[in-house]
Amino acid sequence: MDDDAAVLQVLRLKQSPLVDFQFAGTTQAGAESARWLDQQDPLLGLTDEAYHLLSERENFDEFARLAVKGLTSQQSLVILEYFNVFSGFGEVPGVPVGAVFKDRASLVEHRVHINTQWGIIGTRDRGAESVVVSGGYEDDKDYGDLIIYTGHGGRDQDTGKQVDHQSFDARGNAALVTSHVTGVPVRVIRGADAKRKNSHAPSYGYRYDGLFQVESFWQGPGQSGFRVCCYRLVKVSESTAGWDVVTDVASLPSGNVEPGRTRVTRSQIRRARALSLAVKELHDYRCQICDARLTIKGLGYAQGAHIRPVGQPHSGTDTPDNLLCLCPNCHVLFDNGEIVVNDDLTIVSSQPNRGLLRTSHDHVINLDHLRYHRDLFR
C-alpha cells in the first residue's frame, strides 16, 4: 500500500461518528494530503476528545477496522496485526485454550466463532477463521491433535446423512483451501457430541481447543458414497519430528509399510531419511516431473514426495514405490493436486513438465499409489 492510499483511508474517516478531524488545509487525497498530515500535531489532526476516546481499546479497534475498510485482505491483516488489533484470525484476545461456552450465541458474543449456524467461518479471499467440530458430518474423524474435518454441503439437515457431493467452490470449503495455501492456522471449537461419544469433545456446550494448521486437503468418497471435501487439521505446537541419521547408502532401503510414530508434544510420523536420501541420489537430485536439478553451493537439492500421503486417513507406506524425487515447486503442486500422473506415467498439469514421469529400473512406482493420488483430486 502506498502513502497516498493510506492517507485516503484516513480521510475517509472524516464522516465517521467515532472520530472528529480538525482539517486545516486541503483534504484532497494525494501528495498534498500527505504533506498536510505531516504538519499536524501527534494527534494526527484529531480533537482532544476524539484522541482520548480512542485510548479505550474497543474504540481503537473499531477505529482501526474503519481505517482498513476497502483495502485488500492481506493489507488489512498487516495493518491490524501491526496495531495488535484482532483481525478475526488466530487467538481471540482474552479467550484461553480450553474455555467453554454454553451455546453458539456465546461463541458469537466472544468472537470465537461469529455465526450461530455455519460450521466454517471464512471466504476464499481471506481464508478460514474458525471451524466447529460437533459430530454434524458423518465423515469427520477426531484423533485429538489430529482432525480429519469434512467440508460443508450436501448433508440432509434432518437425518445428518450425506445426500449429495461436496465442492471446493463452496464458500467455507474454499476458505479452508486458502488457509492451507497461506499457512494461517484456524481456531477449532469442539461441541458436545453425546451421540457419537467423541472422547475429545466436551461434556457440554462448546470448547475452544486452540489453533490448528490445515496441513492438506483432498476429495474422496464418504460413508454414504458421495464425494466429500476433507481437510487434515493438525494442532499447532512446538514439537519436532525425529530423524534417522544414515550415511553411505548403496541401494534403496526397503522402507517401512507401517511408518512408526514417536511422541514429542504430539504424535508425528517418523519419515525414513535414508530412503528419501537414496531416492534423491538415485535420480541425481533431478526432478522426475520437470527435470530441474537445483544446486546449493554445488550440492544437489531435491525433496522426497510421497505419492499416497503418509498418516491418517491415507496410511501411505514409506517405501520406494510410494516416493518421488521432486523439486520444491513440483512437490507443492503434486501435494495439492495441480499435478497428477496417469497409469501410463503421462503427467497431467498446466505447469511446465517433461510429459512423462522419469523412472528407473531400480525405482519402480506402484500404480495403485498413483491412482489413489489422482482420486484425491478427481
CSV table of C-alpha atoms in Angstrom, one decimal:
chain,number,residue,atom,x,y,z
A,1,MET,CA,0.0,0.0,0.0
A,2,ASP,CA,1.5,3.4,-1.0
A,3,ASP,CA,1.4,6.5,1.2
A,4,ASP,CA,-1.4,8.2,-0.8
A,5,ALA,CA,-3.6,5.2,-0.4
A,6,ALA,CA,-3.0,5.2,3.4
A,7,VAL,CA,-3.8,8.9,3.6
A,8,LEU,CA,-7.0,8.4,1.6
A,9,GLN,CA,-8.2,5.8,4.0
A,10,VAL,CA,-7.7,8.2,6.9
A,11,LEU,CA,-9.5,11.0,5.1
A,12,ARG,CA,-12.5,8.6,4.5
A,13,LEU,CA,-13.0,8.5,8.3
A,14,LYS,CA,-13.9,12.2,8.5
A,15,GLN,CA,-17.6,11.3,8.2
A,16,SER,CA,-17.4,8.6,10.9
A,17,PRO,CA,-19.3,9.3,14.2
A,18,LEU,CA,-16.3,7.9,16.1
A,19,VAL,CA,-13.7,10.5,15.1
A,20,ASP,CA,-13.7,14.2,14.6
A,21,PHE,CA,-10.9,15.5,12.4
A,22,GLN,CA,-9.7,19.1,12.5
A,23,PHE,CA,-8.9,19.7,8.8
A,24,ALA,CA,-6.6,22.7,8.5
A,25,GLY,CA,-5.7,22.9,4.8
A,26,THR,CA,-6.5,20.7,1.9
A,27,THR,CA,-8.5,17.5,2.2
A,28,GLN,CA,-7.6,16.4,-1.3
A,29,ALA,CA,-6.2,12.9,-1.5
A,30,GLY,CA,-2.6,12.6,-2.8
A,31,ALA,CA,0.7,14.2,-2.1
A,32,GLU,CA,-0.7,17.4,-0.7
A,33,SER,CA,-2.7,15.4,1.8
A,34,ALA,CA,0.4,13.6,2.9
A,35,ARG,CA,2.2,16.8,3.5
A,36,TRP,CA,-0.8,18.2,5.4
A,37,LEU,CA,-0.8,15.1,7.7
A,38,ASP,CA,2.9,15.5,8.3
A,39,GLN,CA,2.3,19.1,9.5
A,40,GLN,CA,-0.3,18.1,12.1
A,41,ASP,CA,0.3,17.5,15.8
A,42,PRO,CA,0.9,14.0,17.2
A,43,LEU,CA,-2.9,13.6,17.5
A,44,LEU,CA,-3.0,13.3,13.7
A,45,GLY,CA,-5.5,16.1,13.5
A,46,LEU,CA,-7.9,14.6,16.0
A,47,THR,CA,-9.6,16.7,18.6
A,48,ASP,CA,-8.5,16.1,22.2
A,49,GLU,CA,-11.9,14.5,22.9
A,50,ALA,CA,-11.6,12.1,20.0
A,51,TYR,CA,-8.0,11.2,20.9
A,52,HIS,CA,-8.9,10.3,24.5
A,53,LEU,CA,-11.9,8.3,23.2
A,54,LEU,CA,-9.6,6.2,21.1
A,55,SER,CA,-7.4,5.5,24.1
A,56,GLU,CA,-10.0,2.9,25.0
A,57,ARG,CA,-9.1,-0.4,23.4
A,58,GLU,CA,-12.5,-1.3,21.9
A,59,ASN,CA,-12.8,2.1,20.4
A,60,PHE,CA,-9.3,1.9,18.9
A,61,ASP,CA,-10.2,-1.5,17.4
A,62,GLU,CA,-13.3,0.0,15.8
A,63,PHE,CA,-11.2,2.9,14.5
A,64,ALA,CA,-8.6,0.6,13.0
A,65,ARG,CA,-11.2,-1.5,11.3
A,66,LEU,CA,-12.7,1.6,9.7
A,67,ALA,CA,-9.3,2.7,8.6
A,68,VAL,CA,-8.6,-0.6,6.7
A,69,LYS,CA,-12.1,-0.8,5.1
A,70,GLY,CA,-11.7,-1.1,1.4
A,71,LEU,CA,-8.1,-2.4,1.4
A,72,THR,CA,-7.2,-5.9,0.3
A,73,SER,CA,-7.4,-8.7,2.8
A,74,GLN,CA,-3.6,-9.0,3.0
A,75,GLN,CA,-3.1,-5.2,3.5
A,76,SER,CA,-5.8,-5.2,6.2
A,77,LEU,CA,-4.2,-8.1,8.1
A,78,VAL,CA,-0.8,-6.5,8.1
A,79,ILE,CA,-2.1,-3.2,9.4
A,80,LEU,CA,-4.4,-4.7,12.1
A,81,GLU,CA,-1.6,-7.1,13.3
A,82,TYR,CA,0.8,-4.2,13.5
A,83,PHE,CA,-1.5,-2.3,15.9
A,84,ASN,CA,-2.3,-5.6,17.7
A,85,VAL,CA,-6.0,-5.4,16.7
A,86,PHE,CA,-7.9,-8.7,16.5
A,87,SER,CA,-8.5,-9.3,12.8
A,88,GLY,CA,-10.6,-12.4,13.2
A,89,PHE,CA,-7.7,-14.8,12.7
A,90,GLY,CA,-5.6,-16.5,15.4
A,91,GLU,CA,-6.1,-16.4,19.1
A,92,VAL,CA,-9.0,-14.3,20.4
A,93,PRO,CA,-7.8,-11.7,23.0
A,94,GLY,CA,-8.9,-12.8,26.5
A,95,VAL,CA,-10.0,-16.3,25.4
A,96,PRO,CA,-7.7,-19.1,26.7
A,97,VAL,CA,-7.4,-22.5,25.1
A,98,GLY,CA,-9.9,-24.7,26.9
A,99,ALA,CA,-12.5,-22.0,27.5
A,100,VAL,CA,-16.1,-23.4,27.5
A,101,PHE,CA,-19.1,-21.6,26.2
A,102,LYS,CA,-22.7,-22.6,26.9
A,103,ASP,CA,-24.0,-22.2,23.3
A,104,ARG,CA,-23.3,-20.9,19.8
A,105,ALA,CA,-24.6,-17.5,20.7
A,106,SER,CA,-22.0,-17.2,23.4
A,107,LEU,CA,-19.3,-18.1,20.9
A,108,VAL,CA,-20.5,-15.2,18.7
A,109,GLU,CA,-20.6,-12.8,21.7
A,110,HIS,CA,-16.9,-13.6,22.5
A,111,ARG,CA,-15.9,-13.5,18.8
A,112,VAL,CA,-14.6,-17.1,18.9
A,113,HIS,CA,-16.9,-18.2,16.1
A,114,ILE,CA,-19.0,-15.4,14.6
A,115,ASN,CA,-22.1,-17.3,13.2
A,116,THR,CA,-24.6,-19.5,15.0
A,117,GLN,CA,-25.3,-21.7,12.1
A,118,TRP,CA,-22.2,-22.0,9.9
A,119,GLY,CA,-19.5,-24.6,10.7
A,120,ILE,CA,-16.8,-22.7,8.9
A,121,ILE,CA,-16.2,-19.0,9.1
A,122,GLY,CA,-14.2,-17.5,6.2
A,123,THR,CA,-14.0,-16.8,2.5
A,124,ARG,CA,-11.9,-17.9,-0.4
A,125,ASP,CA,-10.1,-14.5,-0.4
A,126,ARG,CA,-9.4,-14.3,3.4
A,127,GLY,CA,-9.1,-17.9,4.4
A,128,ALA,CA,-10.9,-19.6,7.3
A,129,GLU,CA,-11.0,-18.0,10.8
A,130,SER,CA,-12.6,-20.9,12.7
A,131,VAL,CA,-14.4,-24.2,12.4
A,132,VAL,CA,-16.7,-26.1,14.7
A,133,VAL,CA,-16.4,-29.9,15.2
A,134,SER,CA,-19.6,-31.2,16.7
A,135,GLY,CA,-20.4,-34.5,15.0
A,136,GLY,CA,-22.6,-32.9,12.4
A,137,TYR,CA,-20.9,-34.7,9.5
A,138,GLU,CA,-20.7,-38.5,9.4
A,139,ASP,CA,-17.2,-38.5,7.8
A,140,ASP,CA,-15.5,-36.4,10.5
A,141,LYS,CA,-12.7,-38.2,12.4
A,142,ASP,CA,-11.3,-36.8,15.6
A,143,TYR,CA,-8.0,-38.1,16.9
A,144,GLY,CA,-7.3,-35.2,19.4
A,145,ASP,CA,-4.3,-33.3,18.0
A,146,LEU,CA,-5.3,-34.5,14.5
A,147,ILE,CA,-8.7,-34.0,13.0
A,148,ILE,CA,-10.0,-35.2,9.6
A,149,TYR,CA,-12.5,-32.4,9.0
A,150,THR,CA,-15.3,-32.7,6.5
A,151,GLY,CA,-16.3,-29.6,4.5
A,152,HIS,CA,-19.9,-28.3,4.3
A,153,GLY,CA,-22.6,-29.0,1.8
A,154,GLY,CA,-24.7,-32.0,0.6
A,155,ARG,CA,-26.0,-33.0,4.1
A,156,ASP,CA,-29.6,-33.7,4.9
A,157,GLN,CA,-30.4,-31.4,7.9
A,158,ASP,CA,-33.0,-33.8,9.3
A,159,THR,CA,-31.0,-37.1,9.2
A,160,GLY,CA,-27.5,-35.8,9.1
A,161,LYS,CA,-26.7,-38.1,6.2
A,162,GLN,CA,-24.7,-37.1,3.2
A,163,VAL,CA,-27.1,-36.9,0.2
A,164,ASP,CA,-25.0,-35.1,-2.4
A,165,HIS,CA,-21.4,-34.4,-3.4
A,166,GLN,CA,-19.4,-31.5,-1.9
A,167,SER,CA,-17.4,-28.9,-3.9
A,168,PHE,CA,-14.3,-26.9,-3.1
A,169,ASP,CA,-16.1,-24.0,-4.7
A,170,ALA,CA,-18.4,-23.7,-1.7
A,171,ARG,CA,-17.6,-20.7,0.5
A,172,GLY,CA,-16.3,-22.4,3.6
A,173,ASN,CA,-14.6,-25.2,1.7
A,174,ALA,CA,-12.7,-22.7,-0.4
A,175,ALA,CA,-11.7,-20.8,2.7
A,176,LEU,CA,-10.0,-23.8,4.2
A,177,VAL,CA,-8.1,-24.4,1.0
A,178,THR,CA,-6.9,-20.8,1.2
A,179,SER,CA,-5.8,-21.4,4.8
A,180,HIS,CA,-3.7,-24.4,3.6
A,181,VAL,CA,-2.1,-22.3,0.9
A,182,THR,CA,-1.3,-19.3,3.2
A,183,GLY,CA,-0.4,-21.3,6.2
A,184,VAL,CA,-2.5,-19.2,8.6
A,185,PRO,CA,-3.9,-21.6,11.3
A,186,VAL,CA,-7.6,-21.8,12.1
A,187,ARG,CA,-9.4,-21.9,15.5
A,188,VAL,CA,-11.0,-25.2,16.3
A,189,ILE,CA,-14.1,-25.3,18.6
A,190,ARG,CA,-15.4,-28.7,19.7
A,191,GLY,CA,-19.1,-29.1,20.5
A,192,ALA,CA,-20.6,-31.7,22.8
A,193,ASP,CA,-21.2,-34.9,20.9
A,194,ALA,CA,-23.1,-37.3,23.0
A,195,LYS,CA,-24.5,-39.3,20.0
A,196,ARG,CA,-21.1,-40.3,18.6
A,197,LYS,CA,-19.4,-40.3,22.0
A,198,ASN,CA,-16.3,-38.5,20.9
A,199,SER,CA,-13.8,-38.8,23.7
A,200,HIS,CA,-12.2,-35.5,22.7
A,201,ALA,CA,-15.5,-33.5,22.8
A,202,PRO,CA,-16.6,-31.5,25.9
A,203,SER,CA,-19.3,-32.9,28.1
A,204,TYR,CA,-21.5,-29.9,27.4
A,205,GLY,CA,-21.5,-26.7,25.4
A,206,TYR,CA,-18.6,-25.6,23.1
A,207,ARG,CA,-14.9,-25.6,24.0
A,208,TYR,CA,-12.2,-23.6,22.2
A,209,ASP,CA,-9.4,-26.1,21.6
A,210,GLY,CA,-6.7,-23.9,20.1
A,211,LEU,CA,-5.1,-23.3,16.7
A,212,PHE,CA,-4.8,-26.0,14.0
A,213,GLN,CA,-2.9,-25.9,10.7
A,214,VAL,CA,-4.7,-27.0,7.6
A,215,GLU,CA,-1.9,-29.5,6.6
A,216,SER,CA,-3.6,-30.9,3.5
A,217,PHE,CA,-6.9,-31.3,1.6
A,218,TRP,CA,-8.4,-33.7,-0.8
A,219,GLN,CA,-11.7,-35.1,-2.0
A,220,GLY,CA,-12.8,-38.7,-1.6
A,221,PRO,CA,-15.9,-40.9,-1.2
A,222,GLY,CA,-17.6,-40.6,2.1
A,223,GLN,CA,-19.6,-43.3,4.1
A,224,SER,CA,-22.7,-42.7,2.0
A,225,GLY,CA,-20.9,-42.9,-1.3
A,226,PHE,CA,-20.8,-39.2,-2.1
A,227,ARG,CA,-17.6,-37.3,-2.7
A,228,VAL,CA,-16.7,-35.0,0.3
A,229,CYS,CA,-14.1,-32.4,0.8
A,230,CYS,CA,-11.6,-33.4,3.5
A,231,TYR,CA,-9.1,-31.4,5.5
A,232,ARG,CA,-6.3,-32.7,7.7
A,233,LEU,CA,-6.1,-30.3,10.7
A,234,VAL,CA,-3.0,-30.7,12.9
A,235,LYS,CA,-2.7,-28.8,16.2
A,236,VAL,CA,-0.1,-26.1,16.2
A,237,SER,CA,2.7,-27.0,18.7
A,238,GLU,CA,6.5,-26.6,19.2
A,239,SER,CA,7.2,-30.2,18.5
A,240,THR,CA,9.8,-31.6,16.1
A,241,ALA,CA,10.0,-35.0,14.4
A,242,GLY,CA,12.8,-37.4,15.0
A,243,TRP,CA,15.1,-38.4,12.1
A,244,ASP,CA,17.3,-41.4,11.5
A,245,VAL,CA,20.8,-40.4,10.6
A,246,VAL,CA,22.2,-42.8,7.9
A,247,THR,CA,25.2,-42.4,5.6
A,248,ASP,CA,26.8,-44.3,2.7
A,249,VAL,CA,23.6,-45.6,1.1
A,250,ALA,CA,24.5,-48.0,-1.6
A,251,SER,CA,20.9,-49.0,-2.7
A,252,LEU,CA,17.3,-48.2,-1.9
A,253,PRO,CA,16.3,-49.3,1.6
A,254,SER,CA,13.2,-51.4,1.9
A,255,GLY,CA,11.5,-48.7,3.8
A,256,ASN,CA,8.5,-49.2,6.1
A,257,VAL,CA,5.0,-50.3,5.2
A,258,GLU,CA,3.7,-49.0,8.6
A,259,PRO,CA,5.7,-45.9,9.4
A,260,GLY,CA,6.3,-45.6,13.1
A,261,ARG,CA,5.3,-42.8,15.4
A,262,THR,CA,7.3,-41.1,18.1
A,263,ARG,CA,5.8,-39.0,20.9
A,264,VAL,CA,7.1,-35.5,21.3
A,265,THR,CA,4.4,-32.9,22.1
A,266,ARG,CA,2.1,-34.7,19.7
A,267,SER,CA,2.4,-37.9,17.7
A,268,GLN,CA,4.3,-37.4,14.4
A,269,ILE,CA,5.2,-39.7,11.7
A,270,ARG,CA,8.9,-40.6,11.5
A,271,ARG,CA,10.0,-40.4,7.9
A,272,ALA,CA,12.9,-42.7,6.9
A,273,ARG,CA,15.6,-40.2,6.0
A,274,ALA,CA,17.8,-42.9,4.5
A,275,LEU,CA,15.1,-43.9,2.0
A,276,SER,CA,14.4,-40.3,0.9
A,277,LEU,CA,18.1,-39.7,0.5
A,278,ALA,CA,18.6,-42.8,-1.5
A,279,VAL,CA,15.8,-42.0,-4.0
A,280,LYS,CA,17.2,-38.5,-4.5
A,281,GLU,CA,20.7,-39.8,-5.1
A,282,LEU,CA,19.4,-42.4,-7.5
A,283,HIS,CA,17.9,-39.6,-9.6
A,284,ASP,CA,20.9,-37.3,-9.1
A,285,TYR,CA,18.6,-34.8,-7.4
A,286,ARG,CA,16.8,-34.2,-10.7
A,287,CYS,CA,13.0,-33.7,-10.6
A,288,GLN,CA,11.1,-36.7,-12.0
A,289,ILE,CA,8.4,-34.3,-13.3
A,290,CYS,CA,10.1,-31.2,-14.7
A,291,ASP,CA,13.8,-32.4,-15.0
A,292,ALA,CA,15.0,-29.4,-13.0
A,293,ARG,CA,18.2,-30.0,-11.0
A,294,LEU,CA,18.8,-27.5,-8.2
A,295,THR,CA,22.2,-26.9,-6.6
A,296,ILE,CA,23.1,-25.1,-3.4
A,297,LYS,CA,26.8,-24.4,-3.0
A,298,GLY,CA,27.5,-27.0,-5.7
A,299,LEU,CA,25.4,-29.7,-3.9
A,300,GLY,CA,22.2,-31.2,-5.5
A,301,TYR,CA,18.9,-30.4,-3.8
A,302,ALA,CA,15.6,-32.1,-4.2
A,303,GLN,CA,12.7,-33.3,-1.9
A,304,GLY,CA,11.2,-36.7,-1.3
A,305,ALA,CA,7.5,-36.6,-2.0
A,306,HIS,CA,5.1,-39.4,-1.0
A,307,ILE,CA,2.5,-40.3,-3.7
A,308,ARG,CA,-0.1,-41.7,-1.3
A,309,PRO,CA,0.1,-39.4,1.8
A,310,VAL,CA,1.6,-41.0,4.9
A,311,GLY,CA,-0.6,-40.9,8.0
A,312,GLN,CA,-4.3,-40.9,8.8
A,313,PRO,CA,-6.6,-41.4,6.9
A,314,HIS,CA,-4.5,-42.3,3.9
A,315,SER,CA,-2.0,-44.7,5.5
A,316,GLY,CA,0.5,-44.5,2.7
A,317,THR,CA,3.7,-46.6,3.0
A,318,ASP,CA,7.2,-45.2,3.5
A,319,THR,CA,8.6,-47.4,0.7
A,320,PRO,CA,10.4,-46.7,-2.6
A,321,ASP,CA,7.4,-47.4,-4.7
A,322,ASN,CA,5.5,-44.6,-2.9
A,323,LEU,CA,8.2,-41.9,-3.2
A,324,LEU,CA,9.2,-39.5,-5.9
A,325,CYS,CA,12.2,-37.2,-6.3
A,326,LEU,CA,10.8,-33.7,-6.9
A,327,CYS,CA,11.9,-30.1,-7.0
A,328,PRO,CA,10.2,-27.9,-4.4
A,329,ASN,CA,7.8,-26.4,-6.9
A,330,CYS,CA,6.6,-29.7,-8.3
A,331,HIS,CA,6.4,-31.1,-4.8
A,332,VAL,CA,3.9,-28.4,-3.7
A,333,LEU,CA,1.9,-28.7,-6.9
A,334,PHE,CA,1.8,-32.5,-6.7
A,335,ASP,CA,0.7,-32.5,-3.0
A,336,ASN,CA,-2.1,-30.1,-3.9
A,337,GLY,CA,-3.4,-31.9,-6.9
A,338,GLU,CA,-2.2,-29.5,-9.5
A,339,ILE,CA,0.0,-32.3,-10.9
A,340,VAL,CA,-1.3,-35.9,-11.3
A,341,VAL,CA,0.3,-38.9,-13.1
A,342,ASN,CA,-1.7,-41.4,-15.2
A,343,ASP,CA,-1.1,-45.2,-15.2
A,344,ASP,CA,1.0,-44.8,-18.4
A,345,LEU,CA,3.1,-42.3,-16.4
A,346,THR,CA,2.0,-39.3,-18.5
A,347,ILE,CA,1.9,-36.1,-16.5
A,348,VAL,CA,-1.3,-34.1,-16.3
A,349,SER,CA,-0.7,-30.5,-15.4
A,350,SER,CA,-0.9,-26.9,-16.7
A,351,GLN,CA,2.6,-26.3,-15.3
A,352,PRO,CA,5.8,-27.0,-17.3
A,353,ASN,CA,6.7,-30.7,-17.2
A,354,ARG,CA,8.6,-33.3,-19.2
A,355,GLY,CA,5.4,-35.0,-20.4
A,356,LEU,CA,6.3,-38.5,-19.0
A,357,LEU,CA,7.4,-39.3,-15.4
A,358,ARG,CA,11.0,-40.2,-15.5
A,359,THR,CA,11.6,-43.6,-13.8
A,360,SER,CA,14.5,-46.1,-13.3
A,361,HIS,CA,14.6,-49.9,-13.3
A,362,ASP,CA,15.9,-49.5,-9.7
A,363,HIS,CA,12.9,-47.4,-8.7
A,364,VAL,CA,9.6,-48.8,-9.8
A,365,ILE,CA,6.4,-46.7,-8.9
A,366,ASN,CA,3.3,-48.5,-7.6
A,367,LEU,CA,0.5,-47.6,-9.9
A,368,ASP,CA,-2.1,-48.1,-7.1
A,369,HIS,CA,-0.5,-45.2,-5.3
A,370,LEU,CA,-0.8,-43.0,-8.4
A,371,ARG,CA,-4.4,-44.0,-8.8
A,372,TYR,CA,-5.1,-43.2,-5.1
A,373,HIS,CA,-3.4,-39.8,-5.5
A,374,ARG,CA,-5.5,-39.0,-8.7
A,375,ASP,CA,-8.7,-39.9,-6.9
A,376,LEU,CA,-8.0,-37.4,-4.1
A,377,PHE,CA,-8.2,-34.6,-6.7
A,378,ARG,CA,-10.6,-36.0,-9.3
